[in-house]
Short mmCIF file of C-alpha atoms in Angstrom, two decimals:
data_model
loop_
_atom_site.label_atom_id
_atom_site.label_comp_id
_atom_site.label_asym_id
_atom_site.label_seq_id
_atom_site.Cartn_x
_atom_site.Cartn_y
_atom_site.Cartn_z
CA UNK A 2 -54.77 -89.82 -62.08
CA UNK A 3 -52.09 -92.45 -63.19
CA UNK A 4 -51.67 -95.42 -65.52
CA UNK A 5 -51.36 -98.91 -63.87
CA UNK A 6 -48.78 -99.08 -61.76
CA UNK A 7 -45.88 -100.65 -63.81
CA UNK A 8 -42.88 -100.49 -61.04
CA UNK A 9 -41.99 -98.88 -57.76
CA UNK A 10 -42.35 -95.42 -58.60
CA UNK A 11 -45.84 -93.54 -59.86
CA UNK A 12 -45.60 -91.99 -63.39
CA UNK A 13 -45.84 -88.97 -64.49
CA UNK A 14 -49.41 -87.15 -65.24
CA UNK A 15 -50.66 -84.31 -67.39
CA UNK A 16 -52.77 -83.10 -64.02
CA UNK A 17 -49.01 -82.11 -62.45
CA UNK A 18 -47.94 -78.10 -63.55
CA UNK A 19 -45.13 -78.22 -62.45
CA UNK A 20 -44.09 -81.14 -65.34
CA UNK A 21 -43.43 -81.35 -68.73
CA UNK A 22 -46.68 -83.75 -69.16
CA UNK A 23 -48.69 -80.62 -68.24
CA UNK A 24 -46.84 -78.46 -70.83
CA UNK A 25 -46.89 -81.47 -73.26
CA UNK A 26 -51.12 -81.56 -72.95
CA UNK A 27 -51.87 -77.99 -73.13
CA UNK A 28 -49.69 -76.55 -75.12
CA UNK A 29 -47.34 -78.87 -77.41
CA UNK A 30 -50.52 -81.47 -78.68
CA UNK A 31 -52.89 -79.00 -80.07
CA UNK A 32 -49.70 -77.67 -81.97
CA UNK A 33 -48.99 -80.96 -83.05
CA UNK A 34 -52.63 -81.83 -84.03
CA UNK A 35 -53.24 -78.90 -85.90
CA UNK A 36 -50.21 -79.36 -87.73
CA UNK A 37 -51.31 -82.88 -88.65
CA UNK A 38 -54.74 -81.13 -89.98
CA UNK A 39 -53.09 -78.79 -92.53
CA UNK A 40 -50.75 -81.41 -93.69
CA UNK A 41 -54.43 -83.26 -94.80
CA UNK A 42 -55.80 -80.11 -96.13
CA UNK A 43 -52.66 -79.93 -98.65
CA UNK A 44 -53.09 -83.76 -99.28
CA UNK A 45 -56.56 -83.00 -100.58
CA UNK A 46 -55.94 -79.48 -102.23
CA UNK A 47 -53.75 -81.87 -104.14
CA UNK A 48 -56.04 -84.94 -104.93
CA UNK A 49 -57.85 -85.03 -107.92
CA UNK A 50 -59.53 -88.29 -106.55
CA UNK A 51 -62.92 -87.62 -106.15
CA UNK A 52 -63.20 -90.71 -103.27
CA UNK A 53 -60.19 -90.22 -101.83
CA UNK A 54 -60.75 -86.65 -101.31
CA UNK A 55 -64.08 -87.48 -100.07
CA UNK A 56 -62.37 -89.66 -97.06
CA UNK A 57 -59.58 -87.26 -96.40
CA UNK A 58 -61.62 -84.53 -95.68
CA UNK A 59 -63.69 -87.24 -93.27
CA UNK A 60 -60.30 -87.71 -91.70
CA UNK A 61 -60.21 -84.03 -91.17
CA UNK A 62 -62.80 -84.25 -89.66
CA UNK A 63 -61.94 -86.86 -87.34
CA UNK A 64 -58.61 -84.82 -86.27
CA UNK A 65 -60.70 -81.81 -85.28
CA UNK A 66 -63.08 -83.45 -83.13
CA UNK A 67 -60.10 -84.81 -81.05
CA UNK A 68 -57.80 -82.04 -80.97
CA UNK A 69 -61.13 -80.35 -79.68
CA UNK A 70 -61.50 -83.10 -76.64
CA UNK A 71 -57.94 -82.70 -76.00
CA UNK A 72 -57.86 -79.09 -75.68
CA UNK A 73 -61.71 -79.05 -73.72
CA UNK A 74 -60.67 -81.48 -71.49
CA UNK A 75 -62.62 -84.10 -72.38
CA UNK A 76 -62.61 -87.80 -71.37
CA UNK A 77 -60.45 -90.50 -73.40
CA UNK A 78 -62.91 -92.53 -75.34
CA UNK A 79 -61.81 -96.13 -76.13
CA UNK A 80 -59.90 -96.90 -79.43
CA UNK A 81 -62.23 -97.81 -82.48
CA UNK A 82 -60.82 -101.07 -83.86
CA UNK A 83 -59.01 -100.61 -87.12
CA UNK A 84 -58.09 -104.45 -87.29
CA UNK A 85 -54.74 -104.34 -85.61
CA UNK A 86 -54.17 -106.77 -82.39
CA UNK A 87 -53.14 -104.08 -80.29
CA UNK A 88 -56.31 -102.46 -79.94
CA UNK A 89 -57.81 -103.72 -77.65
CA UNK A 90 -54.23 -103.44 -75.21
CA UNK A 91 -55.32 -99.65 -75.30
CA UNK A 92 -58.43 -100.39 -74.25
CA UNK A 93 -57.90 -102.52 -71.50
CA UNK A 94 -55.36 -99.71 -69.75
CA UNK A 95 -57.68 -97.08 -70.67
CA UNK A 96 -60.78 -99.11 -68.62
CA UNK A 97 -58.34 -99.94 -66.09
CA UNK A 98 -57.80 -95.82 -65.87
CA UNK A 99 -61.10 -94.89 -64.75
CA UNK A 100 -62.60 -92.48 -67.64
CA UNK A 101 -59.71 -90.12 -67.21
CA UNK A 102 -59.69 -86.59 -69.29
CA UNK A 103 -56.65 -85.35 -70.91
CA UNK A 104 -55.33 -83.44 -68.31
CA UNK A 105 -55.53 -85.72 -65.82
CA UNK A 106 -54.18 -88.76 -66.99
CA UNK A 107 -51.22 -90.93 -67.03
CA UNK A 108 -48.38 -88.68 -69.48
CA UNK A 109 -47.34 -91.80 -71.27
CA UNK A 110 -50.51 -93.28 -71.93
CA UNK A 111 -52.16 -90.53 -73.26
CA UNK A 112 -49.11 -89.32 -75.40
CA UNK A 113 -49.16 -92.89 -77.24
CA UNK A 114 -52.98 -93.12 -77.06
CA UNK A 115 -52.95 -89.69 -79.28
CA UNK A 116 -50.85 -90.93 -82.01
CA UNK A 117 -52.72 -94.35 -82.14
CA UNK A 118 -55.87 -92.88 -82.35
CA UNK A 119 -54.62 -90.30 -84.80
CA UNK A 120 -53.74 -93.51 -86.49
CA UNK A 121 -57.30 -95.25 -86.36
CA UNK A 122 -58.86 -92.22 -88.75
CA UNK A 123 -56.55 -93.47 -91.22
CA UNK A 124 -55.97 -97.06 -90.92
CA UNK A 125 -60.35 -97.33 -91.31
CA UNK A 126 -59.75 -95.35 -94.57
CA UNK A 127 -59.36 -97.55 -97.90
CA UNK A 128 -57.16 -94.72 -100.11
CA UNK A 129 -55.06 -93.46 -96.94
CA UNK A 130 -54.03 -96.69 -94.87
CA UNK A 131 -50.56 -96.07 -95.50
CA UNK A 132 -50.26 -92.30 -95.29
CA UNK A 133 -47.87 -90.59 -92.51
CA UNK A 134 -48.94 -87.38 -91.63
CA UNK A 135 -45.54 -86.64 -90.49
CA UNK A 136 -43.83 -87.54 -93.90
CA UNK A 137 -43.11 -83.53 -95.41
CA UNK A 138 -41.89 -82.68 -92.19
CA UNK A 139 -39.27 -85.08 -91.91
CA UNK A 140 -38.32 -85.12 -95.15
CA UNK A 141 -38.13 -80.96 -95.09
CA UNK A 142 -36.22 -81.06 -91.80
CA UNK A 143 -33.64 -83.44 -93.48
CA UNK A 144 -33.34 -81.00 -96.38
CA UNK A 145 -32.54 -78.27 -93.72
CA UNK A 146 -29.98 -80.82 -92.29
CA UNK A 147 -27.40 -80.60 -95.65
CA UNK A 148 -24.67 -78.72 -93.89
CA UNK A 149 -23.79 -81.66 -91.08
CA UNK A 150 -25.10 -84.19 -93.65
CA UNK A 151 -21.91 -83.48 -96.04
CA UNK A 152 -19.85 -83.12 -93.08
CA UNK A 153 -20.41 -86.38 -91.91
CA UNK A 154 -20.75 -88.22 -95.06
CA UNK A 155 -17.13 -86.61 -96.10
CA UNK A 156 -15.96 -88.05 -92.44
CA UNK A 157 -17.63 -91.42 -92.75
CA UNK A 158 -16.37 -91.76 -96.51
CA UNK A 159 -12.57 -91.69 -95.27
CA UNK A 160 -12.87 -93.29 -91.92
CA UNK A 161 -14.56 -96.53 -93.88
CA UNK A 162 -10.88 -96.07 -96.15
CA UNK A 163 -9.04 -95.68 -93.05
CA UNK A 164 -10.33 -98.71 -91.44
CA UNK A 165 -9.58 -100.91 -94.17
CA UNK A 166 -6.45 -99.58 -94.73
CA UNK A 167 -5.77 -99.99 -90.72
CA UNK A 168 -6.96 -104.12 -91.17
CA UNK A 169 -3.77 -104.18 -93.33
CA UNK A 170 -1.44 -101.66 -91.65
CA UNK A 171 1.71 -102.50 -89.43
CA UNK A 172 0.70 -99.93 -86.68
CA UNK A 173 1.48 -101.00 -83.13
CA UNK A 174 -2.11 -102.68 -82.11
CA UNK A 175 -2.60 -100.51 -79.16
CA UNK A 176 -2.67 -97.41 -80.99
CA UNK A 177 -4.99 -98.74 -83.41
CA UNK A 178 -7.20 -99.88 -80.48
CA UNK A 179 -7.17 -96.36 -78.94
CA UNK A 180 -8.01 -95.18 -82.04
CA UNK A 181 -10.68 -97.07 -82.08
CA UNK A 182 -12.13 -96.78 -78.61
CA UNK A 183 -12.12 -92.43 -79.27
CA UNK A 184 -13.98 -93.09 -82.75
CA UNK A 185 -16.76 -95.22 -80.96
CA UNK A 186 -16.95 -92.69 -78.76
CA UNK A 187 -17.23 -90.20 -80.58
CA UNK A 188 -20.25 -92.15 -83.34
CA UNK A 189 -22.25 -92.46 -80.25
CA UNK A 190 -21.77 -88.90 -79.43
CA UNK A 191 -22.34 -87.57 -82.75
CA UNK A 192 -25.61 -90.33 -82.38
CA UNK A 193 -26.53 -88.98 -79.21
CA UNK A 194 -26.88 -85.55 -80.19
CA UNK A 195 -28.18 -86.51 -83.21
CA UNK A 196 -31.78 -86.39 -82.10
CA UNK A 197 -31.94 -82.63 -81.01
CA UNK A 198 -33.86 -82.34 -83.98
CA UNK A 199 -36.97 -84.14 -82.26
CA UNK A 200 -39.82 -82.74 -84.24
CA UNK A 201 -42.50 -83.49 -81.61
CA UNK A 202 -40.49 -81.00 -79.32
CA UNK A 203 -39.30 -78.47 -81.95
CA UNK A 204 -42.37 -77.32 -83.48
CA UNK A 205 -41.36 -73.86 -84.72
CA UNK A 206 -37.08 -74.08 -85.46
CA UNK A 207 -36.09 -72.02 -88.21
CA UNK A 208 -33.48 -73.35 -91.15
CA UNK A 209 -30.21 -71.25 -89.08
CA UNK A 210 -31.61 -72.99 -85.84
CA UNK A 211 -31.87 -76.52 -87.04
CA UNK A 212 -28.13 -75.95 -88.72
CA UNK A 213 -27.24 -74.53 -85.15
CA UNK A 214 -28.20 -78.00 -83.47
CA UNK A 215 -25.38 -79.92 -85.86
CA UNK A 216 -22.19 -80.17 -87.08
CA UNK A 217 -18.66 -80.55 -85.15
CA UNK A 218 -18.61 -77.41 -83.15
CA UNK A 219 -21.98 -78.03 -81.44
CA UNK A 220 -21.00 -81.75 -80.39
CA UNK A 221 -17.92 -80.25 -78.61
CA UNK A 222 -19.96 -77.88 -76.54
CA UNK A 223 -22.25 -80.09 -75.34
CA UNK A 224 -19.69 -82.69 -74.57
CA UNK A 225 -19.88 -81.08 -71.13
CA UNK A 226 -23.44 -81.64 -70.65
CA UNK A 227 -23.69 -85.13 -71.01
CA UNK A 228 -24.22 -85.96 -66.96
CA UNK A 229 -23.35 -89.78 -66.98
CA UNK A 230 -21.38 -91.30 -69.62
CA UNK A 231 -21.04 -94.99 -69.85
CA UNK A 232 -19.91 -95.34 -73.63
CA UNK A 233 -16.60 -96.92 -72.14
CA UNK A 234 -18.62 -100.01 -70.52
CA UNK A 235 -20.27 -100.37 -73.87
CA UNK A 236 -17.53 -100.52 -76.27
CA UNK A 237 -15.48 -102.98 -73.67
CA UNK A 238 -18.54 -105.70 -74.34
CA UNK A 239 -18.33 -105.25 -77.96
CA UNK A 240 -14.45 -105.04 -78.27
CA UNK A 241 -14.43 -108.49 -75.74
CA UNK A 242 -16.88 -110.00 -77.80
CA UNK A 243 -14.84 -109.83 -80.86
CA UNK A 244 -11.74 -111.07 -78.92
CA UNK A 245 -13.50 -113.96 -77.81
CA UNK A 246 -13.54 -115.09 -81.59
CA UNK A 247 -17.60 -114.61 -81.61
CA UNK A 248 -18.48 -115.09 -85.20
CA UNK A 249 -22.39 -113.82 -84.72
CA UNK A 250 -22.14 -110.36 -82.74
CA UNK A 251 -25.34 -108.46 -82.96
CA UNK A 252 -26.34 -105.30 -81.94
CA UNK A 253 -29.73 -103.65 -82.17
CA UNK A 254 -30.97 -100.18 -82.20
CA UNK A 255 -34.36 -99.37 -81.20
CA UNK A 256 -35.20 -96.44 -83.33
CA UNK A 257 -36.40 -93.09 -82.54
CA UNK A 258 -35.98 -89.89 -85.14
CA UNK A 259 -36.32 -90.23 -88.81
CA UNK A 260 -34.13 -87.48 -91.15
CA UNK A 261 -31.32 -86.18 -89.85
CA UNK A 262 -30.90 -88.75 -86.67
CA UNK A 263 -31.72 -91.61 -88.81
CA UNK A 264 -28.38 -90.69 -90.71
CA UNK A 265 -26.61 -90.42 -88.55
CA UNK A 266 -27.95 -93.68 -86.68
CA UNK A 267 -26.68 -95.65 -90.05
CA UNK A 268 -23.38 -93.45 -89.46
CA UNK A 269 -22.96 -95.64 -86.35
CA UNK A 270 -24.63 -99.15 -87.89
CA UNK A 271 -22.01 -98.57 -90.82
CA UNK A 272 -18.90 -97.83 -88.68
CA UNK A 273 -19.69 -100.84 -85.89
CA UNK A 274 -20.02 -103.29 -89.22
CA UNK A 275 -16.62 -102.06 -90.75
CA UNK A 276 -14.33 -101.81 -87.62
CA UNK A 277 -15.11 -105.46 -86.90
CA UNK A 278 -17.48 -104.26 -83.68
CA UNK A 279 -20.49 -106.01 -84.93
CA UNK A 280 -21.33 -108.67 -87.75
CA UNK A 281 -24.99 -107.13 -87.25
CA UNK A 282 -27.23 -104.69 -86.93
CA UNK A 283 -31.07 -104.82 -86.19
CA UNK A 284 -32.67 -101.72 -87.00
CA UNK A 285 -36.18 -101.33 -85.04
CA UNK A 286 -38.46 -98.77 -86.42
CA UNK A 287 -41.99 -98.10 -85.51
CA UNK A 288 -45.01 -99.82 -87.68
CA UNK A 289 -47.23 -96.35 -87.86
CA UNK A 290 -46.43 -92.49 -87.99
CA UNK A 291 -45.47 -91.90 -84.14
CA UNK A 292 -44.49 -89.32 -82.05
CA UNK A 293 -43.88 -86.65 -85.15
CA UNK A 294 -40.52 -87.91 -86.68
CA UNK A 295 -40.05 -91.08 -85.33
CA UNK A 296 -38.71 -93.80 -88.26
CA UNK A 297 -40.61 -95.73 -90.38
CA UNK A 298 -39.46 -98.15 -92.59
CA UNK A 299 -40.74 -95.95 -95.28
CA UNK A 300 -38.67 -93.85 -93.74
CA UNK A 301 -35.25 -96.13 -94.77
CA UNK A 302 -36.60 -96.41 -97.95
CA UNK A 303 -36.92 -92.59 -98.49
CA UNK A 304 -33.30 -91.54 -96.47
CA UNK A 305 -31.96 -94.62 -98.96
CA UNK A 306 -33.57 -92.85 -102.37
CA UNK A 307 -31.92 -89.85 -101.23
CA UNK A 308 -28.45 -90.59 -101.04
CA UNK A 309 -28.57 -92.26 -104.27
CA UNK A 310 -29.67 -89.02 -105.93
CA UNK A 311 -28.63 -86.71 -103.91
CA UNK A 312 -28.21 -83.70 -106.34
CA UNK A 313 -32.33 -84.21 -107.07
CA UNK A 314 -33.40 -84.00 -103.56
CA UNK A 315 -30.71 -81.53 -102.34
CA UNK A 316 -31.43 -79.12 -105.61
CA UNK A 317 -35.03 -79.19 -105.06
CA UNK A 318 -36.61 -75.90 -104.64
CA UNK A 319 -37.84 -75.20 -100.83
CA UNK A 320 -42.17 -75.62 -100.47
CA UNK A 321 -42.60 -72.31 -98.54
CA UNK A 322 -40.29 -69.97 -100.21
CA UNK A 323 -39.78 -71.50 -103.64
CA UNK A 324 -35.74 -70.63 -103.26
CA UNK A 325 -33.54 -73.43 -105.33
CA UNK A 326 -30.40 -74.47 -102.82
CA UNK A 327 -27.06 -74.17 -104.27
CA UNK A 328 -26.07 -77.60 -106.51
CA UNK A 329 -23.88 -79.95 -104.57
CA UNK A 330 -20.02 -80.06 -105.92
CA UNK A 331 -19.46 -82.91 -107.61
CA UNK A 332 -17.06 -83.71 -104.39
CA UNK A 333 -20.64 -83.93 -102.20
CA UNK A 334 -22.67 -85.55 -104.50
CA UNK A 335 -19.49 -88.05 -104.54
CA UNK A 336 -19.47 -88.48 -100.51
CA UNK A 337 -23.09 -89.05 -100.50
CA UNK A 338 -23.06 -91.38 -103.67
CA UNK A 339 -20.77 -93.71 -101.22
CA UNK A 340 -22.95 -93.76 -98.56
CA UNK A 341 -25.66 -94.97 -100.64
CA UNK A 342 -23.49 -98.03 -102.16
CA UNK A 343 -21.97 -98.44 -98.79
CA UNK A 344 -25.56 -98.87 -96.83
CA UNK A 345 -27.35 -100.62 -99.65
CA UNK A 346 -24.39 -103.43 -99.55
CA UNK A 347 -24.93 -103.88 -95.89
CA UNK A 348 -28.40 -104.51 -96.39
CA UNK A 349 -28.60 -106.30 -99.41
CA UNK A 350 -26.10 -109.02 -97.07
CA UNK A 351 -28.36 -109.17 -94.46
CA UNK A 352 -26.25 -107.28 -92.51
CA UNK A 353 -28.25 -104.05 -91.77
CA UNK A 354 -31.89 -105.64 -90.58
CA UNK A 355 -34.97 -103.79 -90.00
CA UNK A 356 -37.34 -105.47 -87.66
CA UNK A 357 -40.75 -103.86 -86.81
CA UNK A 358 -42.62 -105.00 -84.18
CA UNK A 359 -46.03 -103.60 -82.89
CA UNK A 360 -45.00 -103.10 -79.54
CA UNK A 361 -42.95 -100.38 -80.09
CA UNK A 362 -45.94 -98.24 -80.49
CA UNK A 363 -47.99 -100.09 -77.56
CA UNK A 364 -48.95 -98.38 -74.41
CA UNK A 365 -46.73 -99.97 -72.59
CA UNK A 366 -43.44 -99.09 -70.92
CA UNK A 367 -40.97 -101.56 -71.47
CA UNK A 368 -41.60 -103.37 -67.87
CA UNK A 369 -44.19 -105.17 -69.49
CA UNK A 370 -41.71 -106.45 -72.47
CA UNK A 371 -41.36 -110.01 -70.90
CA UNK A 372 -45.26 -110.40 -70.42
CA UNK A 373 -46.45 -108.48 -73.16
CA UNK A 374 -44.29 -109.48 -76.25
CA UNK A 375 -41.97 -112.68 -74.62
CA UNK A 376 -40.84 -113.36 -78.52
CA UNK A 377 -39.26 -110.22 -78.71
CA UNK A 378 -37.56 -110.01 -75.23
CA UNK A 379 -35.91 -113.17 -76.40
CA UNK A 380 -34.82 -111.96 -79.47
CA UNK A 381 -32.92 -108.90 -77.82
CA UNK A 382 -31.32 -111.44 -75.87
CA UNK A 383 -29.07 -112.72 -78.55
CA UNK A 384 -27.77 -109.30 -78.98
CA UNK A 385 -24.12 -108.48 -77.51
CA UNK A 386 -25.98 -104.60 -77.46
CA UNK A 387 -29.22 -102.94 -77.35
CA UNK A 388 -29.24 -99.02 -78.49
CA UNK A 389 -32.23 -97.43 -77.07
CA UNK A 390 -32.15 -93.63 -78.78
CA UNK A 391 -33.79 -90.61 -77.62
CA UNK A 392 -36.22 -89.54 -74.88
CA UNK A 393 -39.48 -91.78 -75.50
CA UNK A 394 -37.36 -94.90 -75.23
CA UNK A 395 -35.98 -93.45 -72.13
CA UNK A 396 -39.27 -92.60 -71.13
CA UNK A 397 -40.83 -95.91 -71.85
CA UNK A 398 -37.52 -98.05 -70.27
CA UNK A 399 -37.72 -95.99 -66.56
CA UNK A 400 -41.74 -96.45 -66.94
CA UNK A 401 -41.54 -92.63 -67.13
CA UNK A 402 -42.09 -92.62 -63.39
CA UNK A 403 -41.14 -90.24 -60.82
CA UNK A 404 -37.81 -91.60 -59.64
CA UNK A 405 -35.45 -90.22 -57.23
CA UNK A 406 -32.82 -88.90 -59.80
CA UNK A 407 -30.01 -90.42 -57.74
CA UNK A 408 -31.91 -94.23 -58.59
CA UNK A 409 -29.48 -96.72 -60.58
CA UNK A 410 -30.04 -96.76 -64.03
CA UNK A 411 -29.87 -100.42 -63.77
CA UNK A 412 -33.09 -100.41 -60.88
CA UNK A 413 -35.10 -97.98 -62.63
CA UNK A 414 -35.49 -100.08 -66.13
CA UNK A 415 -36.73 -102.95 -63.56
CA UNK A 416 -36.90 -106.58 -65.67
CA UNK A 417 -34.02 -105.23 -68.53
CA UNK A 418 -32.09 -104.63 -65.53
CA UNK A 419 -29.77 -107.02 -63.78
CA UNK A 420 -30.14 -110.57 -64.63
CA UNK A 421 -32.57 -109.72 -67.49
CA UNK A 422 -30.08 -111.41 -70.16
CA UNK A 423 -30.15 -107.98 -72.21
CA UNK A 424 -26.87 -105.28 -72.38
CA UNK A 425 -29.11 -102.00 -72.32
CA UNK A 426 -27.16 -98.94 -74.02
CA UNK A 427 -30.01 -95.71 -73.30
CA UNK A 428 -28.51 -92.84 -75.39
CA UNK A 429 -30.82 -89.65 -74.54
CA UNK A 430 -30.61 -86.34 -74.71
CA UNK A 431 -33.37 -85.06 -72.15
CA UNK A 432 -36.71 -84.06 -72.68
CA UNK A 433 -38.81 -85.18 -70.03
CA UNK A 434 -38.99 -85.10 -65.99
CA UNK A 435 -37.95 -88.93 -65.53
CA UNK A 436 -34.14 -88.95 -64.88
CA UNK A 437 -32.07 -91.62 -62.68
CA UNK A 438 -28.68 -92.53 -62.26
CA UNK A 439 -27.42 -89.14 -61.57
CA UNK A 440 -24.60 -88.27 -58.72
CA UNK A 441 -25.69 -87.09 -55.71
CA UNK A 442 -26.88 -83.16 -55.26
CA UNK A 443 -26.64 -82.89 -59.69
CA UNK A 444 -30.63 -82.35 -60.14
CA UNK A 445 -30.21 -79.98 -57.19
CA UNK A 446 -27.08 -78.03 -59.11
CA UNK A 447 -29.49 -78.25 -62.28
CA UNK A 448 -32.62 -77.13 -60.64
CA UNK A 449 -30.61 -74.01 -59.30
CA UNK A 450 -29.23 -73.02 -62.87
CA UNK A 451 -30.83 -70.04 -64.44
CA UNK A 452 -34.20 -71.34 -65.70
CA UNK A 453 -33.45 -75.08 -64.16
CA UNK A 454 -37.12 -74.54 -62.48
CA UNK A 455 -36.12 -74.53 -58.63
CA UNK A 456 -37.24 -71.99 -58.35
CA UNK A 457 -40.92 -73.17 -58.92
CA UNK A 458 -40.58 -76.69 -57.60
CA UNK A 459 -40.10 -78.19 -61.29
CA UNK A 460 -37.35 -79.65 -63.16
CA UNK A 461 -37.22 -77.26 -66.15
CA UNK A 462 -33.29 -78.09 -66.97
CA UNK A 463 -34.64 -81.30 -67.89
CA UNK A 464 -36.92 -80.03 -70.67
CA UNK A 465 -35.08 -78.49 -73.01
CA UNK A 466 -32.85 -81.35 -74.65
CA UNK A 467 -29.62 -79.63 -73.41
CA UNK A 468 -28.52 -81.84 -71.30
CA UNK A 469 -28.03 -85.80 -72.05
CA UNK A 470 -27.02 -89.10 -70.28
CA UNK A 471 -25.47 -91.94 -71.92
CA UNK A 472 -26.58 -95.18 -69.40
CA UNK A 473 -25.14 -98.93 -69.57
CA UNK A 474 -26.85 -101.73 -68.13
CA UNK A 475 -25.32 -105.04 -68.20
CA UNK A 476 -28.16 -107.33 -68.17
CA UNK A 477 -25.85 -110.62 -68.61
CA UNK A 478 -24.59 -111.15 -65.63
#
């Protein structure tokens, strides 16, 4: 059974084995869920609140009975309304579904129908409205993250330096210019990879596997597995825009991972704002705990207390073991200091923007953007560049249908396509079936790989986050 057909193509369901929506239904979700039901159980070990204790364990509660339907197979009920206007925009799709169960459903309704209903026990609550599940995770998972954190933050601390120093300099202006074009390559890259920590996906990494993910020497391996790279196409509008003499050139990033990818998404804001590549950045997080580690703007706030006292959270001793980390030198705690006074500047001038908006956590793929939300489609239209990170966004821009993987990026993302009046930048690293854009015979090469899944009539090489795409739309024209 699918969702409502949103383009050409039919999406993908949780009834299909041979997908990653099967895998995601019966095995990753109860993981998740139960996860989300210990994280409670701590809350409330730790609440001395005799009320609030009363309703947490009531949300408990609550989270049992539905990882229960989800893992019995049992029909999606509609959404109790917790007071928020998209409520009944769940509804309507899930009437418009036909009583589907969880296995047998449309993959990206029922992924964003689990976290919005997870989101229902708490929003009806009156002493946990505001509390994300998800928040120890990310915040451990960042922790685990110090080794490419100081690497970077030494890196951004002296390429900031360099690039005032280079406003100044007497270098011939090409060479500055191909200086530039590697370094925005190379911010998206490090952006792009950024997000293999996906904690909805990586339910069980150790500390040596998250550190494994990051850092320099893992970006240059996978350079090789990004499949389509259209980073040049993006950095030509942004470095024309600035030639044209634009004073206002904005570009927004829709949001995906909080932690470690949420650094090193500010890594890119910061560098765009000081090489003169934008005069703005809109930041678009999600309005309630989503998808595991997606951001928050709590989540800002908490990355932002971090960095200015760095030695406090980085010293802190780790919940499971109780082992105290080494003390940053005085070098680190210097690096990260900058960041902090760097970041904070940027949005103190109005120059780093956050900008929630409820439909990022909608049903919806992002076909129904002009109908569903017009305001917002015409505010990304006054951006030279739209950032969408990681797979959901992917997902939810190609109406995580079942494309022919040789479709043009530019076809599958339907009305931010051509002629749309939006430049679409999709950075993903793969995690999901849906793929388009790629050369003729690559899924079959893929598919034929060791483990790629040709072997059983599925596209396992898409699955695992190993292998990325980097697609450019240019919606202006």
């Amino acid at each position: 059974m699918g969702s409502r057909l949103e383009g050409p193509a039919a999406p993908y369901v949780t009834s299909d084995q041979a997908s990653f929506a099967y895998v995601s239904a019966t095995k990753r979700w109860p993981v998740i869920m139960t996860g989300a039901i210990d994280d409670v159980h701590r809350a409330i070990v730790a609440c001395e609140d005799e009320e609030k204790s009363r309703e947490g364990k009531a949300i408990v509660e609550g989270l049992a009975k539905l990882k229960y339907e989800l893992q019995h197979d049992r029909q999606l009920t509609p959404l109790v309304n917790d007071g928020q206007v998209d409520i009944p925009g769940y509804n309507e799709e899930l009437e418009a579904l036909k009583s589907p169960t969880w296995v047998n459903v449309s993959w990206l309704y029922a992924e964003c129908y689990l976290y919005r209903r997870m989101h229902t026990f708490f929003a009806l609550s009156t002493h946990w409205k505001n509390y994300d599940v998800f928040a120890r995770q990310k915040l451990s998972t960042f922790r685990s993250s110090r080794p490419a954190v100081l690497e970077l933050a030494a890196k951004y601390k002296v390429l900031v330096s360099q690039l005032e120093k280079d406003v100044k300099s007497t270098k011939d202006p090409e060479e500055v210019e191909e200086a530039e074009r590697i370094l925005f390559m190379e911010m998206n890259e490090i952006c792009l990879w950024g997000n293999a920590t996906d904690l909805s996906l990586l339910t069980s990494l150790t500390y040596e596997d998250i550190q494994k993910l990051q850092g320099a020497d893992a970006r240059k391996s996978a350079e090789k597995n990004i499949l389509v790279n259209d980073l040049p196409a993006a950095y030509k509008v942004l470095k024309a825009a600035r030639k044209a003499g634009k004073q206002d050139r904005r570009v927004d990033i829709v949001l995906d991972n909080a932690g470690f990818e949420l650094f090193v998404d500010l890594i890119l804001a910061g560098y765009l704002l000081a090489a003169g590549l934008a005069t703005q950045i809109i930041l678009h997080p999600k309005s309630i705990p989503w998808f595991v580690s997606d951001v928050l703007p709590a989540d800002f706030a908490a990355l932002l207390s971090v960095l200015a006292d760095p030695q406090r959270f980085y010293s802190t001793p780790d919940e499971e073991t109780g082992k105290a980390p080494e003390p940053l030198s005085e070098q680190e705690a210097s690096d990260l200091s900058f960041l902090f006074q760097n970041w904070s500047s940027f949005h103190a001038e109005g120059q780093l923007i956050l900008r929630p908006n409820l439909f990022w956590t909608s049903a919806h793929s992002y076909w129904q953007l002009p109908k569903t939300e017009p305001k917002l489609y015409e505010d990304l239209k006054a951006s030279e560049l739209v950032i969408f990170k990681g797979d959901l966004n992917y997902r939810k821009l190609t109406a995580d249908a079942m494309w022919e993987p040789t479709t043009p990026f530019s076809t599958a993302i339907g009305p931010l396509g051509s002629g749309s009046g939006i430049r679409t930048l999709a950075l993903r690293t793969s995690k999901a079936d849906t793929i388009v854009g790629l050369p003729e015979g690559e899924d079959e090469r893929l598919k034929a790989m060791d483990g790629g899944g040709g072997d059983v009539g599925a596209r396992k090489w898409a699955w695992s986050g190993k292998w990325a795409v980097v697609q450019f739309c240019e919606g202006k024209n």
